[in-house]
PDB file of C-alpha atoms in Angstrom:
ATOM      1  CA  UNK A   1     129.594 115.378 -32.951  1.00 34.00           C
ATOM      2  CA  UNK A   2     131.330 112.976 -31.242  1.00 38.00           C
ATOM      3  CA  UNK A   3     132.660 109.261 -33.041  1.00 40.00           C
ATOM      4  CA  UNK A   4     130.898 108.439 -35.632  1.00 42.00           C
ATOM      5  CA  UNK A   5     130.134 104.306 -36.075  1.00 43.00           C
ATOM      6  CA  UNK A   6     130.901 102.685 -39.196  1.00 51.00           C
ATOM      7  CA  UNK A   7     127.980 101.285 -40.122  1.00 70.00           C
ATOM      8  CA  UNK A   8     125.025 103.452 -41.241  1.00 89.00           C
ATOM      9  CA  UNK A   9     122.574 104.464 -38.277  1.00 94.00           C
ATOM     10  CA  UNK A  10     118.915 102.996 -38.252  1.00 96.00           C
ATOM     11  CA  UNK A  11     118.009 103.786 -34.550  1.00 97.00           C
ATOM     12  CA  UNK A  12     117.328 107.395 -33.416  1.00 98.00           C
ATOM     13  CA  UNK A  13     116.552 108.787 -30.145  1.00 97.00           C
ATOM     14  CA  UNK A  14     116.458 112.168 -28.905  1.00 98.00           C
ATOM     15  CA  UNK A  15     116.378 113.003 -25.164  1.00 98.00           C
ATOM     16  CA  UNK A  16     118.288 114.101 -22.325  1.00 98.00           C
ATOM     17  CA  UNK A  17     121.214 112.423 -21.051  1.00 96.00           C
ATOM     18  CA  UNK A  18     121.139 112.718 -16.807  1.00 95.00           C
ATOM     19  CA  UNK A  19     123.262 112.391 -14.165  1.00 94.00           C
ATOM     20  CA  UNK A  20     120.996 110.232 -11.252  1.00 91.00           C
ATOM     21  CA  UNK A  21     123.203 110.964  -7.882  1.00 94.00           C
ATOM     22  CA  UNK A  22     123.858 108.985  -5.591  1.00 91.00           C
ATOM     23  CA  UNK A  23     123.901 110.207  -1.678  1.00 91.00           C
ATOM     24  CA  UNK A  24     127.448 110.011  -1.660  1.00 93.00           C
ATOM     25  CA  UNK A  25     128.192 112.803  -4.502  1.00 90.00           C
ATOM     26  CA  UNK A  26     128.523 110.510  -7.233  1.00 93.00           C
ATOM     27  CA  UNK A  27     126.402 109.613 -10.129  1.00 92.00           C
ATOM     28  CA  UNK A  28     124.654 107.070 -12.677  1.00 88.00           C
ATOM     29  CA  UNK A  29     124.723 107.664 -16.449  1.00 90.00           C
ATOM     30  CA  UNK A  30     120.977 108.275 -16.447  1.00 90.00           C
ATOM     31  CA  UNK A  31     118.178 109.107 -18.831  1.00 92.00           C
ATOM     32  CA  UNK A  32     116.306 107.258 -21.834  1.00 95.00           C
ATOM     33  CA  UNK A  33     118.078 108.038 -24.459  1.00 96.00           C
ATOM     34  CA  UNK A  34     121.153 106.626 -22.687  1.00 93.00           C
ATOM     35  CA  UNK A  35     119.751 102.920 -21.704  1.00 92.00           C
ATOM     36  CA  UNK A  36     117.772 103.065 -24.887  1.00 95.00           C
ATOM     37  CA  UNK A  37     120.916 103.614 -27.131  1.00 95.00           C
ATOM     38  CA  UNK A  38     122.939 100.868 -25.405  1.00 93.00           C
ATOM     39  CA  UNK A  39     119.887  98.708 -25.593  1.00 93.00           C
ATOM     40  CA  UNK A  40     119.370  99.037 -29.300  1.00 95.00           C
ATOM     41  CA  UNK A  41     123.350  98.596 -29.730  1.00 93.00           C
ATOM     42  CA  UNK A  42     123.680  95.413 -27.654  1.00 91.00           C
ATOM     43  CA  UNK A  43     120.777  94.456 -29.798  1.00 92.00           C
ATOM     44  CA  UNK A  44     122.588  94.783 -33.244  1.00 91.00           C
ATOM     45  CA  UNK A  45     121.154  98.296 -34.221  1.00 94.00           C
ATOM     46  CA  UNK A  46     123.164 101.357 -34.634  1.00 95.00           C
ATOM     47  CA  UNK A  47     122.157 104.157 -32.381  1.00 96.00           C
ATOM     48  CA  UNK A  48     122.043 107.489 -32.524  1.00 96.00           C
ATOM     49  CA  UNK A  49     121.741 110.232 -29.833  1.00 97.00           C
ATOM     50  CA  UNK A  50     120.771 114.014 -29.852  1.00 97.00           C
ATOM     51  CA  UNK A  51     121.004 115.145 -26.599  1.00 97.00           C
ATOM     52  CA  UNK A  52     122.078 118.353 -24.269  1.00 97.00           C
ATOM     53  CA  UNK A  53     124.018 118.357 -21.280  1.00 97.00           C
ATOM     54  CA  UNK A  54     127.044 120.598 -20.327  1.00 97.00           C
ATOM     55  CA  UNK A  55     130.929 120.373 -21.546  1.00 97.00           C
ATOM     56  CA  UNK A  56     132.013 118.355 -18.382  1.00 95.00           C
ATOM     57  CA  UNK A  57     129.300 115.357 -19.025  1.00 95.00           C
ATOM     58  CA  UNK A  58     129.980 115.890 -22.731  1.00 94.00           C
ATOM     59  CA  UNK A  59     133.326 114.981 -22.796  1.00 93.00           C
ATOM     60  CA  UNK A  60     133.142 112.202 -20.739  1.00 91.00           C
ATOM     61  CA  UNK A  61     130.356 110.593 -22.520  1.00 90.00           C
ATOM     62  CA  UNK A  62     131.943 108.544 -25.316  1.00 88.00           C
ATOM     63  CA  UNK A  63     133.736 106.403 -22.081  1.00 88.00           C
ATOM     64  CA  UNK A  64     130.127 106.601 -19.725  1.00 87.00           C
ATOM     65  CA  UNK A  65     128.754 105.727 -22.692  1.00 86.00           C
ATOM     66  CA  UNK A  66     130.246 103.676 -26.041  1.00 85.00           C
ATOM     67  CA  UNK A  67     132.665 106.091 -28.437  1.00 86.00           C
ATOM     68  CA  UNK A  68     130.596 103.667 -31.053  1.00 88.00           C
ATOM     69  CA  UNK A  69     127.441 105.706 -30.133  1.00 93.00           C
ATOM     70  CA  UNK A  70     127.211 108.941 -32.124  1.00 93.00           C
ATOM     71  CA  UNK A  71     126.010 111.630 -30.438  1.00 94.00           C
ATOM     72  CA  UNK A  72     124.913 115.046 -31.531  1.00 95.00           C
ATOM     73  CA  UNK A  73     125.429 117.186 -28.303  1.00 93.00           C
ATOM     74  CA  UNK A  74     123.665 120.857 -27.753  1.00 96.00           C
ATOM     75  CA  UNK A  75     125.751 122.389 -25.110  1.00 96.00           C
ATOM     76  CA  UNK A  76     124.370 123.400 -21.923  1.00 97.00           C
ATOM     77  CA  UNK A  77     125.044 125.276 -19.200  1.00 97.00           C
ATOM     78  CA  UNK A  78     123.649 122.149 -17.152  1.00 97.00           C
ATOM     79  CA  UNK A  79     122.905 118.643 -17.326  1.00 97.00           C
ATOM     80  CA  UNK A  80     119.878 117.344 -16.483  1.00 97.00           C
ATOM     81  CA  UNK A  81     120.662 115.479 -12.931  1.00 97.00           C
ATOM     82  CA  UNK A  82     117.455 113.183 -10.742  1.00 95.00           C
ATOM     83  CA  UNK A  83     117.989 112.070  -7.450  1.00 93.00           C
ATOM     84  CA  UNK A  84     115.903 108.987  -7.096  1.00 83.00           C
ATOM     85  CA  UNK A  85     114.285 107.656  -4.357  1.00 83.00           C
ATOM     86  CA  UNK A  86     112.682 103.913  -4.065  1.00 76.00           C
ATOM     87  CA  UNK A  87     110.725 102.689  -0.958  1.00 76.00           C
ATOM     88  CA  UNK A  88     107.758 100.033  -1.011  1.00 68.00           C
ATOM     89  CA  UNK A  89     108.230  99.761  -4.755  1.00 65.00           C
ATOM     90  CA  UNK A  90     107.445 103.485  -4.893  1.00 73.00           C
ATOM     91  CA  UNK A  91     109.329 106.031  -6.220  1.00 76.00           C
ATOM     92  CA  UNK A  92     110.147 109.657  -5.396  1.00 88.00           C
ATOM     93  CA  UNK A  93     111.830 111.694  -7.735  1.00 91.00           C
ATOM     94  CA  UNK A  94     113.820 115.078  -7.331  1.00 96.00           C
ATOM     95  CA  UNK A  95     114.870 117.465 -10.411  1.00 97.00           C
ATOM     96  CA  UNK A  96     118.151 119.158  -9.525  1.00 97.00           C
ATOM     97  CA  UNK A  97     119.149 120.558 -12.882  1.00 97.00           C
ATOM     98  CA  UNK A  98     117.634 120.961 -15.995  1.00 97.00           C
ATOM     99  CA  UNK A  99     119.295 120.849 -19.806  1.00 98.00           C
ATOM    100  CA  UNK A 100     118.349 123.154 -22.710  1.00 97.00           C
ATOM    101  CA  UNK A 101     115.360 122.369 -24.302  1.00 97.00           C
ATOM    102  CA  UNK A 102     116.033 120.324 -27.560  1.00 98.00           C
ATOM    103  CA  UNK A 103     114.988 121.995 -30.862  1.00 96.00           C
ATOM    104  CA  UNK A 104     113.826 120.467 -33.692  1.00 97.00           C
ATOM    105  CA  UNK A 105     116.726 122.262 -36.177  1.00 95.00           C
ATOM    106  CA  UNK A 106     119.200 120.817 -33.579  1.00 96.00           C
ATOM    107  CA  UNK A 107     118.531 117.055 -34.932  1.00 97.00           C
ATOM    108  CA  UNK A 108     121.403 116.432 -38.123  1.00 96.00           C
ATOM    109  CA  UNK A 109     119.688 116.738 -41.581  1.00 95.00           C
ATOM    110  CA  UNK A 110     121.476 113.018 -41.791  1.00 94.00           C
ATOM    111  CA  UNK A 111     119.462 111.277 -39.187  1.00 96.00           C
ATOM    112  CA  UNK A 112     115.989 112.643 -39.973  1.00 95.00           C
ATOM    113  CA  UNK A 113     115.116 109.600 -42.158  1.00 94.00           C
ATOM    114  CA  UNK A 114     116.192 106.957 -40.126  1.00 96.00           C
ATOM    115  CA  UNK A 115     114.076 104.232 -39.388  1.00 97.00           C
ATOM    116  CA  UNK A 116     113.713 103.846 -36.160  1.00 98.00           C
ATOM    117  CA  UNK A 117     112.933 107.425 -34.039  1.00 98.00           C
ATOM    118  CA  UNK A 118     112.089 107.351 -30.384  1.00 98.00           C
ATOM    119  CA  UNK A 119     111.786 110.495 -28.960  1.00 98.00           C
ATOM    120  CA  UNK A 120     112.246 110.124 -24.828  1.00 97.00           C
ATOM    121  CA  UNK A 121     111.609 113.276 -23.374  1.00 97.00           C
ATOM    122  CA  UNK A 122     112.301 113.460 -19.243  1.00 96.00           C
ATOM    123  CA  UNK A 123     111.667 117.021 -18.477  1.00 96.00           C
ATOM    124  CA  UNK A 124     109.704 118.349 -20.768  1.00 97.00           C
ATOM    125  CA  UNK A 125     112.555 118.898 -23.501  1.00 97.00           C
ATOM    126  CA  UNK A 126     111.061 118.323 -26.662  1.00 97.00           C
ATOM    127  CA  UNK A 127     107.932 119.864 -27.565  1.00 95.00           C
ATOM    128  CA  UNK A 128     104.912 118.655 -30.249  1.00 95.00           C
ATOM    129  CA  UNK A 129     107.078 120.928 -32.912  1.00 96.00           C
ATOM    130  CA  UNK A 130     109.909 118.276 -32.921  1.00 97.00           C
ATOM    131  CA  UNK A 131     107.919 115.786 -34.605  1.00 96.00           C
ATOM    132  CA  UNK A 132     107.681 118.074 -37.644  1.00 95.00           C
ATOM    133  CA  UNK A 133     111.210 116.714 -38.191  1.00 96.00           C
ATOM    134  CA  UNK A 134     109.845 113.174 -38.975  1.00 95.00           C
ATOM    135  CA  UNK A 135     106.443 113.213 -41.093  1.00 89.00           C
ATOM    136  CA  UNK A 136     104.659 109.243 -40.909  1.00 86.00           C
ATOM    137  CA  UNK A 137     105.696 107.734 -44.014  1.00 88.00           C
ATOM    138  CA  UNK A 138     106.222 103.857 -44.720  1.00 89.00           C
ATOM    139  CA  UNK A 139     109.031 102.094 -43.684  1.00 88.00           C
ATOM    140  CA  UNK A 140     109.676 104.179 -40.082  1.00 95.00           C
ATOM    141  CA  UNK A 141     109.064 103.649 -36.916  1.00 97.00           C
ATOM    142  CA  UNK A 142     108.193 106.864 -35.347  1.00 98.00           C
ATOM    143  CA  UNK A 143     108.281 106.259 -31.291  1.00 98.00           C
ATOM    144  CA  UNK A 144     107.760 107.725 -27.839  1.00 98.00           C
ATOM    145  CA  UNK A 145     107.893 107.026 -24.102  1.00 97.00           C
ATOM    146  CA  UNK A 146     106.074 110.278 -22.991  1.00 96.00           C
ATOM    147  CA  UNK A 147     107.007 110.289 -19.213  1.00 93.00           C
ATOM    148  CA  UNK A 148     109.007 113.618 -19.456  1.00 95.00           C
ATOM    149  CA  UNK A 149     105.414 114.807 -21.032  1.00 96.00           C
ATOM    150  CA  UNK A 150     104.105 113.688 -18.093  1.00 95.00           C
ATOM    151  CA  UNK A 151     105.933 115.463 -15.398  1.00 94.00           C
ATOM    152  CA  UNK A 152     106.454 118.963 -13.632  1.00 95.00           C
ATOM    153  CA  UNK A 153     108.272 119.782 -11.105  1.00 96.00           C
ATOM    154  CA  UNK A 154     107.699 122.146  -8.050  1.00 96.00           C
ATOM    155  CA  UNK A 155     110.321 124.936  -6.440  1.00 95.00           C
ATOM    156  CA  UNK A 156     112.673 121.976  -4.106  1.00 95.00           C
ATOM    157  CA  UNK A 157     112.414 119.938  -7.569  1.00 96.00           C
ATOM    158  CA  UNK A 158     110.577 117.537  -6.528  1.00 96.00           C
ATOM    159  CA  UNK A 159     108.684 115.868  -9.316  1.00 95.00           C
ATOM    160  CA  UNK A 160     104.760 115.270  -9.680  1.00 93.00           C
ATOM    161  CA  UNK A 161     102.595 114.423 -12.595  1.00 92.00           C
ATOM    162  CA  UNK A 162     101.033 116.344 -14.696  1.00 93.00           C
ATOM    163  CA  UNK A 163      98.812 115.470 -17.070  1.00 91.00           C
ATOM    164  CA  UNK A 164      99.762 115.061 -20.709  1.00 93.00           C
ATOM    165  CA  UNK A 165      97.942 118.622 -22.371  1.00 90.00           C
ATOM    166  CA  UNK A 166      99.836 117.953 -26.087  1.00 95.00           C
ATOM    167  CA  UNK A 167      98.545 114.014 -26.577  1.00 95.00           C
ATOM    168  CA  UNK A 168      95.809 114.605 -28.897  1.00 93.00           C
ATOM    169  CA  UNK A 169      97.864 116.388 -30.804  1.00 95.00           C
ATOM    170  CA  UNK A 170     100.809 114.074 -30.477  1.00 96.00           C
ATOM    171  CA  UNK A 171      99.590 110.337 -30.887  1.00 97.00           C
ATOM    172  CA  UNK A 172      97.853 110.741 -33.932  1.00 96.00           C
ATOM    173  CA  UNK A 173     101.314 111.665 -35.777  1.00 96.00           C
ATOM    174  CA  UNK A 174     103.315 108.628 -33.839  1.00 97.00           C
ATOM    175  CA  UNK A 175     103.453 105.113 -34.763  1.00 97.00           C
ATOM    176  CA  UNK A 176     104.323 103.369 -31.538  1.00 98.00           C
ATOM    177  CA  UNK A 177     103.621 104.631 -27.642  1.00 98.00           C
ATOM    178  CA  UNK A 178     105.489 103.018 -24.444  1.00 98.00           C
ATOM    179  CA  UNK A 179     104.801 103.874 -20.890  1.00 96.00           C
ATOM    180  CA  UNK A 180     104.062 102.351 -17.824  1.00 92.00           C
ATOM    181  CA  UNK A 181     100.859 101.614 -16.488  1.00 87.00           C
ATOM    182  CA  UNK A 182     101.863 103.364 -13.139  1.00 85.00           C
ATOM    183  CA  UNK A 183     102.285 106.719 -15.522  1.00 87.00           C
ATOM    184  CA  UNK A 184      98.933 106.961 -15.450  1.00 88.00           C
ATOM    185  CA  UNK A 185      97.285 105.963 -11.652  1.00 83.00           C
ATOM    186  CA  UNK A 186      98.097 109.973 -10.546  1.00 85.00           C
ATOM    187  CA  UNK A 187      95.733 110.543 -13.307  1.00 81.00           C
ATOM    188  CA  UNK A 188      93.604 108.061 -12.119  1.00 76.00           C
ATOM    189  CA  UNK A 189      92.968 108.347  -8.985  1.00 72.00           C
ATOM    190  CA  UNK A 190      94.952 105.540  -8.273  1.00 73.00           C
ATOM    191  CA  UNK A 191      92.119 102.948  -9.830  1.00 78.00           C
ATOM    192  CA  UNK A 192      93.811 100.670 -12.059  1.00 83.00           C
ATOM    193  CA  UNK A 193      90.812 100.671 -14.199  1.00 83.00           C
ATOM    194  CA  UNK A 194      90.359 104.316 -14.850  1.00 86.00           C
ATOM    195  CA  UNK A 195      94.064 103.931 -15.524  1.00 86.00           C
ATOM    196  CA  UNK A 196      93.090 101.404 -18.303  1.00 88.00           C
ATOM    197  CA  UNK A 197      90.191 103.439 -19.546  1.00 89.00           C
ATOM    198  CA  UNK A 198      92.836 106.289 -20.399  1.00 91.00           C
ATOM    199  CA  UNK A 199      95.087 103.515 -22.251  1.00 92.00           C
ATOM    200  CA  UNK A 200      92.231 102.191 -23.973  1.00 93.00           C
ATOM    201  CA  UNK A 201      91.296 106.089 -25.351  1.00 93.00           C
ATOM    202  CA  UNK A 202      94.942 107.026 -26.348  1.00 95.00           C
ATOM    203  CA  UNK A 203      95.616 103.295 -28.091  1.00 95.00           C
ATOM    204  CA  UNK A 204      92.335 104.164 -30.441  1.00 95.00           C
ATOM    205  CA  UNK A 205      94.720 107.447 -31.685  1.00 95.00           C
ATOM    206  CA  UNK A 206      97.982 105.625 -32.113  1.00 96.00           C
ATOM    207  CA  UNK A 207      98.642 102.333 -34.150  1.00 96.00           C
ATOM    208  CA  UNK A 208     100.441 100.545 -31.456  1.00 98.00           C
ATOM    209  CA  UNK A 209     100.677 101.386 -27.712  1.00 98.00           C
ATOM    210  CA  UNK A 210     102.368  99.137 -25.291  1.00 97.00           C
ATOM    211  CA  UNK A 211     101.486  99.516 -21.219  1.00 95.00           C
ATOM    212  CA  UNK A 212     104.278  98.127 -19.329  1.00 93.00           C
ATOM    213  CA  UNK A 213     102.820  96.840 -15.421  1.00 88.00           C
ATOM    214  CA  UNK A 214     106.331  95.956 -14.075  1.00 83.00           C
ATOM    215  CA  UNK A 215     105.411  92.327 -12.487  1.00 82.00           C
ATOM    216  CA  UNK A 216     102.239  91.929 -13.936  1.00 86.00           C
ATOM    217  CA  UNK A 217     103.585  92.327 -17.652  1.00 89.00           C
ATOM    218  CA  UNK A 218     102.731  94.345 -20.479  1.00 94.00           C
ATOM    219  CA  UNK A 219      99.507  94.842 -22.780  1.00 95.00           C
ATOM    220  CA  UNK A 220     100.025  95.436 -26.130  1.00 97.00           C
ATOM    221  CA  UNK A 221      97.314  97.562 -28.289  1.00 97.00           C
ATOM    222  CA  UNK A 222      96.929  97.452 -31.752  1.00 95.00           C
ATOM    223  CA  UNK A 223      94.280  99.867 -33.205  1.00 88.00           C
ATOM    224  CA  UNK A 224      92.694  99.664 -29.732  1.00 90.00           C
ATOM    225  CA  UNK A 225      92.632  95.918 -29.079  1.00 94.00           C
ATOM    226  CA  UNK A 226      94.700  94.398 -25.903  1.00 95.00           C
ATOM    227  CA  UNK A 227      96.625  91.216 -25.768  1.00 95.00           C
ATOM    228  CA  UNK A 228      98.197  90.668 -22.322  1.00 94.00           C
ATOM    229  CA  UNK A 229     101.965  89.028 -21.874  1.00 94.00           C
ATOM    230  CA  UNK A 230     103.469  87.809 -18.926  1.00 91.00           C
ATOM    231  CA  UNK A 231     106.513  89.156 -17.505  1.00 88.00           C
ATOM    232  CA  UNK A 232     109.532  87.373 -16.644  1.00 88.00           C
ATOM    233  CA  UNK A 233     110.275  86.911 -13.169  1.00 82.00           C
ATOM    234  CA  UNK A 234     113.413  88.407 -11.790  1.00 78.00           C
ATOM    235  CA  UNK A 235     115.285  89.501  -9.058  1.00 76.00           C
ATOM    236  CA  UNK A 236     115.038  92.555  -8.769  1.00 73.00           C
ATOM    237  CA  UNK A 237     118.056  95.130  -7.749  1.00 66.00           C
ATOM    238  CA  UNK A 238     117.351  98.564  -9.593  1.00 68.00           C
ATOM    239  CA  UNK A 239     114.552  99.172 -11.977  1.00 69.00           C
ATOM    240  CA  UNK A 240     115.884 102.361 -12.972  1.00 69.00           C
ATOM    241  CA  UNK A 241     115.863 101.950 -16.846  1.00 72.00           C
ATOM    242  CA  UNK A 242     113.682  98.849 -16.957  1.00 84.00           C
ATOM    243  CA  UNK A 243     110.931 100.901 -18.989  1.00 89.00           C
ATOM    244  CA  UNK A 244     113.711 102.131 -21.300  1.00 92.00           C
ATOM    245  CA  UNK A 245     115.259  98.981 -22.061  1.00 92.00           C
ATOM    246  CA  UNK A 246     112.043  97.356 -22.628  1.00 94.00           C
ATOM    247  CA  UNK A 247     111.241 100.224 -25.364  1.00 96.00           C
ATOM    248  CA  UNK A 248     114.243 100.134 -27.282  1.00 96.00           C
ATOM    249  CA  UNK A 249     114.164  96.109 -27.148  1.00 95.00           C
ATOM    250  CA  UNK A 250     110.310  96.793 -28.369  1.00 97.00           C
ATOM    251  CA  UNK A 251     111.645  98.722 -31.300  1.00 98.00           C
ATOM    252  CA  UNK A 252     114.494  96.846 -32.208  1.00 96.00           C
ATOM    253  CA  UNK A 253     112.775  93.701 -32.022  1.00 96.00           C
ATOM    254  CA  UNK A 254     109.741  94.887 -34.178  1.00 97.00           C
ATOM    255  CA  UNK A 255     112.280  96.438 -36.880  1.00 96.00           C
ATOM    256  CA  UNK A 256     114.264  93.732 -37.460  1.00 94.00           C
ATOM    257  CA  UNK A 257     111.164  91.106 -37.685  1.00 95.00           C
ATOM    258  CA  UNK A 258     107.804  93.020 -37.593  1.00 94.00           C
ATOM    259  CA  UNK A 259     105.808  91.254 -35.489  1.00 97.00           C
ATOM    260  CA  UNK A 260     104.430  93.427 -32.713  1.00 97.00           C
ATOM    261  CA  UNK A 261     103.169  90.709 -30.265  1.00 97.00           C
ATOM    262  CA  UNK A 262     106.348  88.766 -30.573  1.00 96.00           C
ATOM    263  CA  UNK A 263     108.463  92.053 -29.846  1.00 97.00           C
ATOM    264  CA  UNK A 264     106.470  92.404 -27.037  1.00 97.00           C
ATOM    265  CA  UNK A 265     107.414  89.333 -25.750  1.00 96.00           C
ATOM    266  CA  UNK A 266     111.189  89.823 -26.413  1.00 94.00           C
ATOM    267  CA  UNK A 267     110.830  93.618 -24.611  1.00 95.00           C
ATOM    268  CA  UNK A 268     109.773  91.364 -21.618  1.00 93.00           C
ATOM    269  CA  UNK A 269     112.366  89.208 -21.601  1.00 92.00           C
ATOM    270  CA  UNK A 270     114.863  91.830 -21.844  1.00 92.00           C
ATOM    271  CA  UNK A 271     113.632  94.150 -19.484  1.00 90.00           C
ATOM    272  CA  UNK A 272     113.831  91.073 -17.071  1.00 90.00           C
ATOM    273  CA  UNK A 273     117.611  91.713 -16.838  1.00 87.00           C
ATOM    274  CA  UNK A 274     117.580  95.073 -17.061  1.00 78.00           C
ATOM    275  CA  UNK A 275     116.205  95.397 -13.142  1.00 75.00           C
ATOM    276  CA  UNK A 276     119.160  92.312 -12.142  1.00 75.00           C
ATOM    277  CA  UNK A 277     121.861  94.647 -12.190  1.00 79.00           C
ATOM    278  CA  UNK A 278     122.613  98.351 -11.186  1.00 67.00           C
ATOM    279  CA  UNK A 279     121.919 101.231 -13.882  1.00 67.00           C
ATOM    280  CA  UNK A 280     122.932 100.218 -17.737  1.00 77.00           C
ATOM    281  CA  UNK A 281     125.364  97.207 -16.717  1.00 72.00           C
ATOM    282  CA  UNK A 282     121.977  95.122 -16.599  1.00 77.00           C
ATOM    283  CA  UNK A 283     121.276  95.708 -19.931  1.00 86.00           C
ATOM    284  CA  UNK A 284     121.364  92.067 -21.658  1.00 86.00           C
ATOM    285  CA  UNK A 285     123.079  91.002 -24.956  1.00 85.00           C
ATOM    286  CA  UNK A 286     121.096  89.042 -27.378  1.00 88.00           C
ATOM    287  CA  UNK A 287     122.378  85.770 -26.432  1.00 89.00           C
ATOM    288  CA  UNK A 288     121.292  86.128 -23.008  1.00 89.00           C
ATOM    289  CA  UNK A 289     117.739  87.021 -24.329  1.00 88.00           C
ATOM    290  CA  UNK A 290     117.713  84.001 -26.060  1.00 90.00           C
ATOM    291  CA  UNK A 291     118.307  82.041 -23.452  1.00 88.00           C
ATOM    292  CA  UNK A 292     115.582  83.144 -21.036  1.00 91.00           C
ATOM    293  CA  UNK A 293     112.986  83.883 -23.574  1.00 89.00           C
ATOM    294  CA  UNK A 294     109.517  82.004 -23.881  1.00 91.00           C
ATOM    295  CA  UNK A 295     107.843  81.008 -27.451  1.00 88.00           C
ATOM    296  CA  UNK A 296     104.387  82.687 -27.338  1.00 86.00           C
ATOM    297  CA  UNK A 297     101.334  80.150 -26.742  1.00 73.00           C
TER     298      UNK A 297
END
């Protein structure tokens, strides 16, 4: 365990931290537990990590990341490292190294009642048996952004989709879903309404499920019924993250005040800023959510 914050935690996620490289041998603090965390602490929440990543990354993290975030760390011979690679507003993605698969008697005894969880899987390290960890009850908010679920990866490492075999079994124990509505086009033969039709079937088995559609917005469901939202326009310099900031905004936003459409709204807004700046240093503080953010017709 690395520092522990003085406050008492109320935001969980669980994920792997990565290292995104650059061409030039170095590397990005990566992955969603990472943006998601700082998110959720620039936010006023106190974050939590359980990650896995190897004793080099590990004992640089409290600096990459905040010493104020605790983590719990399951050592690893590797850390999970992308190389990303954006052209047309496209990306292609390349798995160089893999973590340990996170277990679910590797998540502290301590943090299993917290009330926030998001679980943020990126290549395929947490399994359906990890949610037996954190029954539904009242009071939590049991989350996931399932794009690790969503991905394999071939021999070079590059990455392709894959659809999604554990999500009836899944979605019907979680309270909130986040992805992006380009998640889903490989799945649908790139029609944007077959994409929807798949949203529209999974939102029925979850109580809330939010499609994020980068300049187009987001859609919120709730028990199956969409409301649209704008996004927030932007220049944009590095999206890498955006999804993940806009979750952990989602979550923070509907803990602290409950409203669904207007934390959908605030995700928005802060994902705005998120894509402004280069890896987590775009990731805005309250104050400059404020200040952008639009009251909701």
């Amino acid at each position: 365990m690395l520092d522990a914050y003085s406050a008492s935690p109320n935001f969980l996620t669980i994920g792997h931290v990565t290292k995104d490289l650059h061409p030039d041998g170095t590397f990005s603090l990566g992955g969603t537990v990472t943006f998601a965390a700082l998110a959720a602490y620039r936010l006023g929440l106190v974050p939590t990590i359980v990650t896995s990543a190897d004793a080099d990354l590990l004992s640089c993290l409290p600096s990459l990341l905040s010493p104020a975030i605790p983590v719990q760390a399951i050592l690893s011979t590797e850390t999970s490292a992308f190389v990303n690679v954006y052209a047309q507003g496209f990306r292609t993605q390349y798995l160089r190294a893999r973590a340990s698969t996170i277990q679910p008697d590797h998540i502290p005894t301590a943090w299993r009642d917290l009330p926030v969880v998001l679980l943020g899987p990126l290549a395929q390290e947490l399994t359906p048996q990890i949610l037996s960890v954190f029954p539904r009850r009242p009071g939590r908010i049991l989350a996931a952004t399932p794009q690790g679920w969503l991905r394999r990866w071939d021999a070079d490492g590059r990455v392709w989709p894959t659809p999604w075999l554990d999500a009836e079994q899944v979605l019907p124990q979680l309270d909130v879903l986040i992805l992006s509505h380009d998640d889903l086009l490989p799945f649908a033969n790139g029609s944007r309404t077959e994409a929807d039709a798949i949203l529209n079937a999974w939102s029925k088995r979850v109580p809330l499920l939010v499609a994020t559609d980068g300049r187009h917005g987001a859609t919120l469901y709730q028990q199956g019924v969409p409301a649209s939202f704008p996004a927030y326009p932007a220049h944009e310099v590095d999206p890498t993250g955006a999804g993940d900031v806009f979750a952990a905004s989602f979550l923070a936003h509907l803990y602290q005040h409950g409203d669904p459409a207007q934390a959908t709204n605030f995700a928005n807004c802060a994902a705005s800023f998120s894509v402004e700046q280069p890896g987590i240093s775009g990731i805005p503080t309250p104050a400059q959510v404020a200040q952008r953010l639009r009251p909701l017709s």
